[in-house]
Amino acid sequence: MLNGEEGYAVRKSMEILVALGEIYGAERLIKVGSVQVAGVSYHNLGDAGLEFLNELAKDGRVKVLTTLNPAGMDLENWKKLGIAEEFAEKQNLVIEAYRKMGIITSCTCTPYLIGNLPIYGEHVAWSESSAVTFANSVIGAKTNREGGPSALAAAFVGKTPCYGLHLDENRVPDIHVEVTASLKKLPDWGALGYSIGKKAENKIPYITGIKDAELDELKSFCASVVTYGSKPLFYIKGVTPGSENQEPPKEKITIEDADIKDAYAKINDETADIDFVCIGCPHCSIKEIAEIAELIENRRISPNTEFWVACSRMVKQLADIRGYTAIIERAGGKFACDTCMAVAPLKGRFRSVATTSAKGCYYSRQNSMLARIGSLEECIEVAVTGKWS
Ligand code: F3S
């Protein structure tokens, strides 16, 4: 492969994997069951990235199930979301290059909700940080946090260098986090992720004090804890797989109600004057969309506010069947499939965003927006009335 016997894309990929393996001291390559590729938005890739992908697409074909992270726009309804024609043309070229490679152009950060679902202990090569954390912690699969190029390289070769979180000795928790704070609503999980990420920087938390958690809560926590500092792996005693085999580490910290309150203060911009509400970071599950539909039915989004529901196209299709799409669109909401508020080219379009996601707040600042985190009820209230309740 390295000598080019399987063509250009495989040779380039092997060069990337060998270089990574040498840097991190990997002794061998291991097979991966699936790949998730980040680096899809033309907003981040630019022309240089597009050129790189086109070169690889000439003879590169993926060897394992491979899905994509969000793109810079809804691939079908980009006009409705106010995306410029020139951007859409370039974004479509990016998607076309990935399609040529044999990748499922699903464009979501929740691939585990649409069929890219590894089994416990399986090695995969994923690159979106929240998805990587979910795969490692909630599913119990094994992946490093890949960059876009190294994930793509793993897809062409079907293998990845065996180092880091692929090795059991590196999956041992090194900080005990006792949670005494009460978690009542979804954004509390984002605030918890903020607190743990900051206090347990670059460590693997072993969390006690949480009795149960729903999928959407874990999804939100995964996005937040890794964004704000910890490694893309955690254990929650009695909740996540593998937690029963771990000893609580000696180093211990506590997260109390006061930490959660402090996290809210740090995540929020004080003067956020909301003109954009975006739910779906990470991408919405069908359950979240059902909740949105219930809260928004027979109401009307304020003419001064844009309201987006970000999700994968497949989850939206479920919402179509269940009638949720019609309810949300009747209220003036828009679906943003295939994309999200962080990777869409939104700079200069909105002043401030309200969202249920701590990660969403962090990344919306990269799009030059102020941000405010709230419960789903608060976000919908502000979308309808223009005011926090
Ligand atoms: Fe997903 Fe975008 Fe949030 S990739 S986790 S919706 S910032």
Short mmCIF file of C-alpha atoms and ligand atoms in Angstrom, two decimals:
data_model
loop_
_atom_site.label_atom_id
_atom_site.label_comp_id
_atom_site.label_asym_id
_atom_site.label_seq_id
_atom_site.Cartn_x
_atom_site.Cartn_y
_atom_site.Cartn_z
CA MET A 1 0.00 0.00 0.00
CA LEU A 2 2.76 2.38 0.98
CA ASN A 3 4.53 1.67 -2.30
CA GLY A 4 1.49 2.74 -4.27
CA GLU A 5 0.44 -0.70 -5.50
CA GLU A 6 -3.19 0.09 -4.60
CA GLY A 7 -3.13 3.57 -6.11
CA TYR A 8 -2.71 7.17 -5.08
CA ALA A 9 -5.39 7.50 -2.35
CA VAL A 10 -4.27 4.37 -0.52
CA ARG A 11 -0.59 5.40 -0.73
CA LYS A 12 -1.38 8.89 0.66
CA SER A 13 -3.52 7.29 3.38
CA MET A 14 -0.77 4.88 4.39
CA GLU A 15 1.67 7.79 4.57
CA ILE A 16 -0.69 9.54 7.02
CA LEU A 17 -1.28 6.39 9.10
CA VAL A 18 2.40 5.43 9.24
CA ALA A 19 3.38 8.97 10.26
CA LEU A 20 0.73 8.95 13.02
CA GLY A 21 1.79 5.50 14.16
CA GLU A 22 5.42 6.62 14.40
CA ILE A 23 4.55 9.78 16.33
CA TYR A 24 2.45 7.87 18.87
CA GLY A 25 4.57 4.71 19.02
CA ALA A 26 1.95 2.33 17.59
CA GLU A 27 3.28 -1.20 17.09
CA ARG A 28 0.73 -2.24 14.48
CA LEU A 29 -2.39 -1.34 12.57
CA ILE A 30 -5.78 -2.69 13.64
CA LYS A 31 -8.92 -3.25 11.60
CA VAL A 32 -11.73 -0.74 12.09
CA GLY A 33 -15.43 -1.56 11.83
CA SER A 34 -16.49 1.89 10.71
CA VAL A 35 -15.30 5.43 10.09
CA GLN A 36 -16.87 8.83 10.69
CA VAL A 37 -15.26 11.68 8.77
CA ALA A 38 -15.22 15.31 9.92
CA GLY A 39 -14.10 18.12 7.62
CA VAL A 40 -17.17 18.32 5.42
CA SER A 41 -18.18 21.97 5.51
CA TYR A 42 -16.77 24.04 2.67
CA HIS A 43 -16.78 26.87 5.24
CA ASN A 44 -13.89 25.10 6.99
CA LEU A 45 -12.30 23.26 4.07
CA GLY A 46 -11.98 26.09 1.54
CA ASP A 47 -10.62 25.49 -1.96
CA ALA A 48 -7.44 23.80 -0.71
CA GLY A 49 -9.49 21.19 1.16
CA LEU A 50 -11.76 20.63 -1.83
CA GLU A 51 -8.74 20.11 -4.08
CA PHE A 52 -7.27 17.58 -1.61
CA LEU A 53 -10.54 15.62 -1.62
CA ASN A 54 -10.86 15.69 -5.41
CA GLU A 55 -7.36 14.24 -5.77
CA LEU A 56 -8.22 11.41 -3.36
CA ALA A 57 -11.58 10.79 -5.05
CA LYS A 58 -9.87 9.93 -8.35
CA ASP A 59 -9.05 6.41 -7.22
CA GLY A 60 -9.91 6.29 -3.49
CA ARG A 61 -12.75 3.97 -2.44
CA VAL A 62 -13.59 3.30 1.21
CA LYS A 63 -13.17 -0.24 2.54
CA VAL A 64 -15.52 0.05 5.55
CA LEU A 65 -18.84 1.69 6.45
CA THR A 66 -18.10 5.41 6.42
CA THR A 67 -20.39 8.32 7.27
CA LEU A 68 -19.92 12.10 7.26
CA ASN A 69 -20.08 14.87 9.83
CA PRO A 70 -22.36 17.90 9.18
CA ALA A 71 -21.78 19.96 6.05
CA GLY A 72 -22.06 23.73 5.73
CA MET A 73 -25.68 23.64 4.57
CA ASP A 74 -28.84 21.62 4.24
CA LEU A 75 -28.05 19.76 1.03
CA GLU A 76 -31.64 20.05 -0.23
CA ASN A 77 -33.10 23.16 1.38
CA TRP A 78 -30.07 25.42 1.51
CA LYS A 79 -31.94 28.31 -0.11
CA LYS A 80 -34.57 28.34 2.66
CA LEU A 81 -31.76 28.69 5.20
CA GLY A 82 -30.32 31.70 3.39
CA ILE A 83 -27.15 30.06 2.06
CA ALA A 84 -25.48 31.83 -0.88
CA GLU A 85 -25.48 30.14 -4.30
CA GLU A 86 -21.67 30.25 -4.67
CA PHE A 87 -21.24 28.53 -1.30
CA ALA A 88 -23.81 25.86 -2.23
CA GLU A 89 -21.99 25.08 -5.47
CA LYS A 90 -18.70 24.50 -3.67
CA GLN A 91 -20.37 22.53 -0.86
CA ASN A 92 -22.01 20.24 -3.42
CA LEU A 93 -18.60 19.58 -5.00
CA VAL A 94 -17.28 18.51 -1.58
CA ILE A 95 -20.22 16.12 -1.13
CA GLU A 96 -19.78 14.78 -4.65
CA ALA A 97 -16.12 13.98 -3.94
CA TYR A 98 -17.10 12.06 -0.78
CA ARG A 99 -19.90 10.25 -2.64
CA LYS A 100 -17.43 9.15 -5.32
CA MET A 101 -15.30 7.58 -2.57
CA GLY A 102 -18.23 5.35 -1.56
CA ILE A 103 -19.04 7.28 1.63
CA ILE A 104 -22.64 7.49 2.86
CA THR A 105 -23.22 11.22 2.63
CA SER A 106 -25.39 11.28 5.73
CA CYS A 107 -23.79 14.43 7.22
CA THR A 108 -24.52 14.05 10.91
CA CYS A 109 -22.66 14.18 14.21
CA THR A 110 -24.98 11.47 15.59
CA PRO A 111 -24.09 8.62 13.21
CA TYR A 112 -25.10 6.17 15.96
CA LEU A 113 -28.74 7.28 15.48
CA ILE A 114 -28.77 6.41 11.78
CA GLY A 115 -27.09 3.02 11.56
CA ASN A 116 -23.36 3.66 12.04
CA LEU A 117 -23.61 1.92 15.39
CA PRO A 118 -20.53 -0.03 16.52
CA ILE A 119 -20.75 -2.90 18.98
CA TYR A 120 -19.15 -2.97 22.44
CA GLY A 121 -15.37 -3.27 22.19
CA GLU A 122 -15.22 -2.69 18.43
CA HIS A 123 -12.38 -0.55 17.05
CA VAL A 124 -13.54 2.34 14.90
CA ALA A 125 -11.97 5.57 13.57
CA TRP A 126 -14.30 8.49 14.20
CA SER A 127 -13.46 12.15 14.17
CA GLU A 128 -16.32 14.29 15.48
CA SER A 129 -15.51 14.94 19.13
CA SER A 130 -19.01 14.40 20.59
CA ALA A 131 -19.50 11.26 18.49
CA VAL A 132 -16.05 9.97 19.51
CA THR A 133 -16.93 10.49 23.18
CA PHE A 134 -20.31 8.78 22.70
CA ALA A 135 -18.69 5.82 20.89
CA ASN A 136 -16.06 5.36 23.61
CA SER A 137 -18.19 6.01 26.66
CA VAL A 138 -21.82 5.15 25.93
CA ILE A 139 -21.32 2.37 23.38
CA GLY A 140 -18.00 1.07 24.69
CA ALA A 141 -16.36 1.05 21.24
CA LYS A 142 -12.73 2.16 20.91
CA THR A 143 -11.59 5.18 18.95
CA ASN A 144 -9.13 8.01 19.14
CA ARG A 145 -10.32 11.48 18.26
CA GLU A 146 -9.26 11.41 14.63
CA GLY A 147 -8.67 14.41 12.43
CA GLY A 148 -10.61 14.50 9.14
CA PRO A 149 -7.62 13.31 7.02
CA SER A 150 -6.63 10.47 9.37
CA ALA A 151 -10.23 9.22 9.55
CA LEU A 152 -10.45 9.27 5.77
CA ALA A 153 -7.11 7.46 5.56
CA ALA A 154 -8.48 4.74 7.89
CA ALA A 155 -11.51 4.41 5.61
CA PHE A 156 -9.34 3.81 2.51
CA VAL A 157 -7.07 1.34 4.29
CA GLY A 158 -9.68 -0.25 6.61
CA LYS A 159 -7.24 0.08 9.51
CA THR A 160 -5.86 2.60 11.97
CA PRO A 161 -2.68 2.70 14.08
CA CYS A 162 -3.15 0.93 17.40
CA TYR A 163 -2.35 3.53 20.07
CA GLY A 164 -4.14 5.79 22.54
CA LEU A 165 -7.72 4.80 23.32
CA HIS A 166 -7.45 1.61 21.24
CA LEU A 167 -5.33 0.16 24.05
CA ASP A 168 -7.06 -0.97 27.25
CA GLU A 169 -4.24 0.37 29.44
CA ASN A 170 -5.05 3.88 28.19
CA ARG A 171 -8.76 3.54 28.96
CA VAL A 172 -8.39 3.45 32.71
CA PRO A 173 -10.06 6.39 34.50
CA ASP A 174 -7.70 8.72 36.33
CA ILE A 175 -10.01 11.05 38.24
CA HIS A 176 -13.01 10.26 40.43
CA VAL A 177 -15.81 12.80 39.99
CA GLU A 178 -18.55 12.65 42.59
CA VAL A 179 -21.65 14.48 41.42
CA THR A 180 -23.85 15.78 44.22
CA ALA A 181 -25.51 18.40 41.99
CA SER A 182 -29.08 17.67 40.94
CA LEU A 183 -29.58 17.50 37.18
CA LYS A 184 -33.11 18.51 36.29
CA LYS A 185 -33.14 19.56 32.66
CA LEU A 186 -31.15 18.87 29.49
CA PRO A 187 -28.79 21.90 29.64
CA ASP A 188 -27.79 20.87 33.18
CA TRP A 189 -25.93 18.02 31.46
CA GLY A 190 -24.10 20.52 29.28
CA ALA A 191 -23.24 22.54 32.38
CA LEU A 192 -22.04 19.34 34.08
CA GLY A 193 -19.83 18.63 31.06
CA TYR A 194 -18.42 22.14 31.34
CA SER A 195 -17.62 21.72 35.04
CA ILE A 196 -16.03 18.30 34.66
CA GLY A 197 -14.16 19.28 31.49
CA LYS A 198 -12.62 22.28 33.25
CA LYS A 199 -11.77 20.47 36.49
CA ALA A 200 -10.64 17.19 34.95
CA GLU A 201 -8.71 18.67 32.08
CA ASN A 202 -7.26 16.00 29.81
CA LYS A 203 -8.19 13.20 32.21
CA ILE A 204 -10.63 10.27 32.03
CA PRO A 205 -13.42 10.85 34.59
CA TYR A 206 -14.99 8.08 36.64
CA ILE A 207 -18.30 9.61 37.66
CA THR A 208 -20.40 8.55 40.63
CA GLY A 209 -23.63 9.94 42.05
CA ILE A 210 -25.69 9.69 38.85
CA LYS A 211 -28.29 6.94 38.93
CA ASP A 212 -29.56 7.00 35.36
CA ALA A 213 -29.39 9.02 32.19
CA GLU A 214 -31.38 9.23 28.97
CA LEU A 215 -29.80 9.06 25.53
CA ASP A 216 -30.31 12.79 24.85
CA GLU A 217 -28.74 13.69 28.18
CA LEU A 218 -25.70 11.52 27.49
CA LYS A 219 -25.42 12.91 23.96
CA SER A 220 -25.40 16.46 25.33
CA PHE A 221 -22.93 15.58 28.09
CA CYS A 222 -20.56 13.90 25.59
CA ALA A 223 -20.49 17.05 23.45
CA SER A 224 -19.85 19.34 26.38
CA VAL A 225 -17.33 17.40 28.47
CA VAL A 226 -14.91 16.99 25.57
CA THR A 227 -15.38 20.54 24.27
CA TYR A 228 -14.46 21.98 27.65
CA GLY A 229 -11.45 19.87 28.37
CA SER A 230 -11.57 16.21 29.29
CA LYS A 231 -10.50 13.21 27.19
CA PRO A 232 -13.17 11.72 24.86
CA LEU A 233 -13.93 8.91 27.32
CA PHE A 234 -15.71 8.78 30.67
CA TYR A 235 -17.40 6.22 32.88
CA ILE A 236 -20.61 6.78 34.84
CA LYS A 237 -20.87 4.13 37.54
CA GLY A 238 -23.85 1.89 36.92
CA VAL A 239 -24.86 3.74 33.74
CA THR A 240 -22.19 3.34 31.03
CA PRO A 241 -20.61 0.05 29.92
CA GLY A 242 -17.33 -0.97 31.51
CA SER A 243 -17.90 1.22 34.59
CA GLU A 244 -18.46 -1.87 36.71
CA ASN A 245 -14.92 -3.11 35.97
CA GLN A 246 -13.18 0.08 37.08
CA GLU A 247 -11.81 1.01 40.48
CA PRO A 248 -12.51 4.62 41.52
CA PRO A 249 -9.25 6.58 41.03
CA LYS A 250 -7.60 8.12 44.10
CA GLU A 251 -7.73 11.72 42.86
CA LYS A 252 -11.22 12.97 43.63
CA ILE A 253 -13.26 16.07 42.91
CA THR A 254 -16.89 16.92 43.62
CA ILE A 255 -19.39 18.71 41.42
CA GLU A 256 -22.03 20.50 43.46
CA ASP A 257 -25.02 22.65 42.59
CA ALA A 258 -22.81 25.71 42.92
CA ASP A 259 -20.50 24.36 40.18
CA ILE A 260 -23.45 23.93 37.83
CA LYS A 261 -24.61 27.48 38.58
CA ASP A 262 -21.11 28.77 37.94
CA ALA A 263 -20.94 26.79 34.66
CA TYR A 264 -24.13 28.48 33.43
CA ALA A 265 -22.64 31.88 34.21
CA LYS A 266 -19.47 31.04 32.25
CA ILE A 267 -21.25 29.47 29.26
CA ASN A 268 -23.71 32.36 28.86
CA ASP A 269 -23.05 35.77 27.42
CA GLU A 270 -24.78 38.28 29.64
CA THR A 271 -26.19 40.58 27.04
CA ALA A 272 -27.40 38.05 24.48
CA ASP A 273 -30.21 39.67 22.50
CA ILE A 274 -31.61 36.60 20.78
CA ASP A 275 -32.46 36.61 17.07
CA PHE A 276 -31.59 32.96 16.36
CA VAL A 277 -32.67 29.79 18.17
CA CYS A 278 -31.05 26.52 17.20
CA ILE A 279 -31.89 23.15 18.75
CA GLY A 280 -29.90 20.08 17.79
CA CYS A 281 -26.30 20.17 18.98
CA PRO A 282 -25.54 17.28 18.76
CA HIS A 283 -28.14 16.58 16.08
CA CYS A 284 -31.66 16.00 17.42
CA SER A 285 -33.06 12.57 18.11
CA ILE A 286 -36.65 11.86 17.08
CA LYS A 287 -37.63 12.16 20.75
CA GLU A 288 -36.28 15.71 20.92
CA ILE A 289 -38.14 16.63 17.74
CA ALA A 290 -41.34 15.22 19.22
CA GLU A 291 -40.83 17.44 22.28
CA ILE A 292 -40.24 20.50 20.11
CA ALA A 293 -43.41 19.77 18.13
CA GLU A 294 -45.42 19.42 21.31
CA LEU A 295 -44.16 22.72 22.72
CA ILE A 296 -44.54 24.70 19.52
CA GLU A 297 -47.88 23.39 18.27
CA ASN A 298 -50.36 26.21 17.57
CA ARG A 299 -47.75 28.86 18.35
CA ARG A 300 -45.83 31.13 15.99
CA ILE A 301 -42.11 31.94 15.84
CA SER A 302 -41.50 35.69 16.17
CA PRO A 303 -40.88 37.40 12.79
CA ASN A 304 -37.62 38.76 14.28
CA THR A 305 -36.27 35.32 15.11
CA GLU A 306 -35.00 32.42 13.02
CA PHE A 307 -35.69 28.98 14.51
CA TRP A 308 -33.72 25.93 13.36
CA VAL A 309 -34.04 22.26 14.21
CA ALA A 310 -30.73 20.61 13.28
CA CYS A 311 -30.83 16.88 12.63
CA SER A 312 -29.82 14.18 10.20
CA ARG A 313 -31.92 13.76 7.09
CA MET A 314 -32.93 10.26 8.21
CA VAL A 315 -34.26 11.49 11.55
CA LYS A 316 -36.13 14.26 9.69
CA GLN A 317 -37.75 11.57 7.54
CA LEU A 318 -39.07 9.96 10.72
CA ALA A 319 -40.34 13.38 11.81
CA ASP A 320 -42.11 13.74 8.43
CA ILE A 321 -43.89 10.42 8.93
CA ARG A 322 -44.94 11.26 12.49
CA GLY A 323 -46.26 14.70 11.47
CA TYR A 324 -43.75 16.65 13.61
CA THR A 325 -42.22 18.38 10.58
CA ALA A 326 -45.57 19.84 9.55
CA ILE A 327 -46.24 21.15 13.08
CA ILE A 328 -42.81 22.78 13.38
CA GLU A 329 -42.89 24.30 9.89
CA ARG A 330 -46.45 25.59 10.41
CA ALA A 331 -45.13 27.48 13.43
CA GLY A 332 -42.43 29.07 11.27
CA GLY A 333 -39.56 26.77 12.28
CA LYS A 334 -37.05 25.47 9.75
CA PHE A 335 -35.31 22.13 9.55
CA ALA A 336 -31.55 22.31 9.06
CA CYS A 337 -30.65 18.79 7.98
CA ASP A 338 -27.05 17.82 7.16
CA THR A 339 -25.65 20.93 8.88
CA CYS A 340 -25.34 22.80 12.17
CA MET A 341 -24.89 26.27 13.59
CA ALA A 342 -21.14 25.78 14.03
CA VAL A 343 -20.22 24.75 10.49
CA ALA A 344 -22.78 26.71 8.45
CA PRO A 345 -21.50 30.07 7.14
CA LEU A 346 -23.51 32.24 9.56
CA LYS A 347 -20.99 34.95 10.40
CA GLY A 348 -22.70 38.34 10.36
CA ARG A 349 -26.25 36.98 9.97
CA PHE A 350 -27.30 36.78 13.62
CA ARG A 351 -26.43 38.69 16.77
CA SER A 352 -27.14 36.03 19.36
CA VAL A 353 -28.21 32.42 19.55
CA ALA A 354 -30.24 30.53 22.16
CA THR A 355 -29.67 26.80 22.35
CA THR A 356 -29.95 23.85 24.71
CA SER A 357 -26.30 22.97 24.07
CA ALA A 358 -23.17 24.02 25.98
CA LYS A 359 -21.05 22.93 23.02
CA GLY A 360 -23.30 24.94 20.71
CA CYS A 361 -22.62 28.07 22.79
CA TYR A 362 -18.86 27.51 22.55
CA TYR A 363 -18.82 27.05 18.77
CA SER A 364 -21.38 29.70 17.91
CA ARG A 365 -18.84 32.25 19.14
CA GLN A 366 -16.64 31.09 16.24
CA ASN A 367 -19.45 32.33 14.04
CA SER A 368 -19.23 35.66 15.90
CA MET A 369 -22.53 35.21 17.77
CA LEU A 370 -23.22 35.77 21.43
CA ALA A 371 -24.80 32.72 23.04
CA ARG A 372 -27.25 31.71 25.72
CA ILE A 373 -28.02 28.22 26.96
CA GLY A 374 -31.50 27.28 28.18
CA SER A 375 -34.01 24.47 28.48
CA LEU A 376 -36.07 23.51 25.46
CA GLU A 377 -39.03 25.37 27.00
CA GLU A 378 -36.95 28.54 27.47
CA CYS A 379 -35.55 28.36 23.94
CA ILE A 380 -38.99 27.96 22.41
CA GLU A 381 -40.40 30.72 24.57
CA VAL A 382 -37.72 33.13 23.40
CA ALA A 383 -38.25 32.06 19.78
CA VAL A 384 -41.97 32.84 20.07
CA THR A 385 -42.01 35.92 22.32
CA GLY A 386 -38.49 37.33 21.89
CA LYS A 387 -38.03 37.24 25.69
CA TRP A 388 -36.63 34.87 28.27
CA SER A 389 -39.45 33.64 30.48
FE1 F3S B 1 -22.82 18.41 16.05
FE2 F3S B 1 -22.33 20.81 15.15
FE3 F3S B 1 -22.88 20.46 17.68
S1 F3S B 1 -21.23 18.97 14.61
S2 F3S B 1 -22.11 18.43 18.15
S3 F3S B 1 -24.26 20.08 15.96
S4 F3S B 1 -21.37 21.86 16.87
#
